mmCIF file of C-alpha atoms in Angstrom:
data_model
loop_
_atom_site.group_PDB
_atom_site.id
_atom_site.type_symbol
_atom_site.label_atom_id
_atom_site.label_comp_id
_atom_site.label_asym_id
_atom_site.label_seq_id
_atom_site.Cartn_x
_atom_site.Cartn_y
_atom_site.Cartn_z
ATOM 1 C CA ASP A 1 -61.115 30.884 91.633
ATOM 2 C CA THR A 2 -63.310 29.288 88.956
ATOM 3 C CA THR A 3 -60.493 27.314 87.359
ATOM 4 C CA CYS A 4 -59.470 25.733 90.670
ATOM 5 C CA GLU A 5 -63.094 24.883 91.461
ATOM 6 C CA ARG A 6 -63.557 23.321 88.032
ATOM 7 C CA PHE A 7 -60.477 21.132 88.217
ATOM 8 C CA GLY A 8 -61.150 20.193 91.837
ATOM 9 C CA VAL A 9 -64.669 19.037 90.962
ATOM 10 C CA LEU A 10 -63.474 17.187 87.859
ATOM 11 C CA THR A 11 -60.815 15.417 89.946
ATOM 12 C CA VAL A 12 -63.414 14.239 92.458
ATOM 13 C CA ALA A 13 -65.767 13.227 89.636
ATOM 14 C CA ASN A 14 -63.021 11.163 87.984
ATOM 15 C CA LEU A 15 -62.085 9.516 91.277
ATOM 16 C CA ALA A 16 -65.770 8.713 91.851
ATOM 17 C CA LEU A 17 -65.800 6.629 88.675
ATOM 18 C CA CYS A 18 -64.025 3.884 90.614
ATOM 19 C CA GLU A 19 -66.373 2.437 93.230
ATOM 20 C CA SER A 20 -63.460 1.437 95.455
ATOM 21 C CA ASN A 21 -62.775 5.165 95.981
ATOM 22 C CA HIS A 22 -66.294 5.975 97.178
ATOM 23 C CA SER A 23 -65.863 5.248 100.873
ATOM 24 C CA VAL A 24 -62.652 7.282 101.057
ATOM 25 C CA LEU A 25 -64.170 10.212 99.174
ATOM 26 C CA LEU A 26 -67.327 10.199 101.298
ATOM 27 C CA LYS A 27 -65.368 9.957 104.565
ATOM 28 C CA ALA A 28 -63.274 12.936 103.451
ATOM 29 C CA ALA A 29 -66.467 15.025 103.218
ATOM 30 C CA LEU A 30 -65.795 15.770 99.558
ATOM 31 C CA LEU A 31 -69.483 15.407 98.812
ATOM 32 C CA GLU A 32 -70.275 18.389 100.998
ATOM 33 C CA SER A 33 -67.519 20.379 99.293
ATOM 34 C CA LEU A 34 -68.995 19.570 95.886
ATOM 35 C CA LEU A 35 -72.438 20.701 96.960
ATOM 36 C CA LEU A 36 -71.085 24.068 98.114
ATOM 37 C CA LEU A 37 -70.328 24.787 94.452
ATOM 38 C CA HIS A 38 -73.809 23.986 93.090
ATOM 39 C CA LYS A 39 -74.492 27.676 92.371
ATOM 40 C CA SER A 40 -71.400 28.081 90.240
ATOM 41 C CA ASP A 41 -71.774 29.913 86.928
ATOM 42 C CA ASP A 42 -69.239 27.570 85.345
ATOM 43 C CA VAL A 43 -70.893 24.885 83.200
ATOM 44 C CA GLU A 44 -67.940 22.484 83.524
ATOM 45 C CA THR A 45 -68.049 22.722 87.325
ATOM 46 C CA LEU A 46 -71.777 21.984 87.396
ATOM 47 C CA ARG A 47 -71.349 19.125 84.930
ATOM 48 C CA GLY A 48 -68.614 17.653 87.117
ATOM 49 C CA ILE A 49 -70.817 17.870 90.215
ATOM 50 C CA ALA A 50 -73.680 16.125 88.418
ATOM 51 C CA PHE A 51 -71.318 13.476 87.060
ATOM 52 C CA ALA A 52 -69.900 12.781 90.527
ATOM 53 C CA LEU A 53 -73.388 12.557 92.045
ATOM 54 C CA HIS A 54 -74.367 10.132 89.297
ATOM 55 C CA SER A 55 -71.319 7.965 90.074
ATOM 56 C CA PHE A 56 -71.963 7.992 93.816
ATOM 57 C CA SER A 57 -75.669 7.287 93.424
ATOM 58 C CA LYS A 58 -75.082 4.081 91.443
ATOM 59 C CA ARG A 59 -74.216 2.242 94.665
ATOM 60 C CA ASN A 60 -77.024 1.622 97.121
ATOM 61 C CA GLU A 61 -74.399 1.649 99.887
ATOM 62 C CA ASN A 62 -73.868 5.369 99.227
ATOM 63 C CA HIS A 63 -77.524 6.376 99.401
ATOM 64 C CA CYS A 64 -77.478 7.071 103.154
ATOM 65 C CA ALA A 65 -74.461 9.348 102.792
ATOM 66 C CA LEU A 66 -76.106 11.124 99.865
ATOM 67 C CA GLU A 67 -79.299 11.516 101.856
ATOM 68 C CA ASP A 68 -77.371 12.831 104.880
ATOM 69 C CA ALA A 69 -75.702 15.407 102.612
ATOM 70 C CA ASN A 70 -79.160 16.441 101.377
ATOM 71 C CA VAL A 71 -78.208 15.758 97.760
ATOM 72 C CA ILE A 72 -81.841 15.518 96.715
ATOM 73 C CA LYS A 73 -82.203 19.230 97.526
ATOM 74 C CA PHE A 74 -79.455 20.133 95.039
ATOM 75 C CA LEU A 75 -80.386 17.868 92.125
ATOM 76 C CA PRO A 76 -83.288 20.072 90.907
ATOM 77 C CA THR A 77 -80.916 23.017 90.478
ATOM 78 C CA LEU A 78 -78.709 20.842 88.276
ATOM 79 C CA LEU A 79 -81.701 19.528 86.341
ATOM 80 C CA ASP A 80 -82.978 23.043 85.750
ATOM 81 C CA GLY A 81 -79.850 24.408 84.074
ATOM 82 C CA MET A 82 -79.361 25.153 80.415
ATOM 83 C CA ASP A 83 -76.683 22.476 79.893
ATOM 84 C CA GLN A 84 -78.194 19.206 78.660
ATOM 85 C CA ASN A 85 -75.227 17.082 79.756
ATOM 86 C CA THR A 86 -75.455 18.374 83.321
ATOM 87 C CA ALA A 87 -79.203 17.779 83.389
ATOM 88 C CA PHE A 88 -78.711 14.264 82.006
ATOM 89 C CA GLN A 89 -76.169 13.354 84.697
ATOM 90 C CA ALA A 90 -78.419 14.830 87.401
ATOM 91 C CA CYS A 91 -81.347 12.870 85.983
ATOM 92 C CA LEU A 92 -79.355 9.639 86.184
ATOM 93 C CA ALA A 93 -78.374 10.421 89.781
ATOM 94 C CA THR A 94 -82.037 10.986 90.628
ATOM 95 C CA LYS A 95 -82.985 7.723 88.924
ATOM 96 C CA PHE A 96 -80.474 5.692 90.927
ATOM 97 C CA LEU A 97 -81.447 7.378 94.184
ATOM 98 C CA CYS A 98 -85.065 6.366 93.572
ATOM 99 C CA GLN A 99 -84.135 2.705 93.110
ATOM 100 C CA CYS A 100 -83.960 1.604 96.719
#
């Protein structure tokens, strides 16, 4: 259901704003769950995924987990969409991932 996916992603994205939640969220394999939704037609879901990836990518400590989840493979699909906010968040995630 699109509504459940949207609110689930937005919940994870909001939790990812607090760096102290990152290790718990990554251990719970929520990153992989987010990436399963990268082909969603719902703009809010995609924006939430990009926002969460941006939040996770800010911490160098998360880069290995993001690399293991193959996040870099999914970022171009978020950058390529029609929504500028989603592309902006994906761009920021890419920027932080390149700063190792």
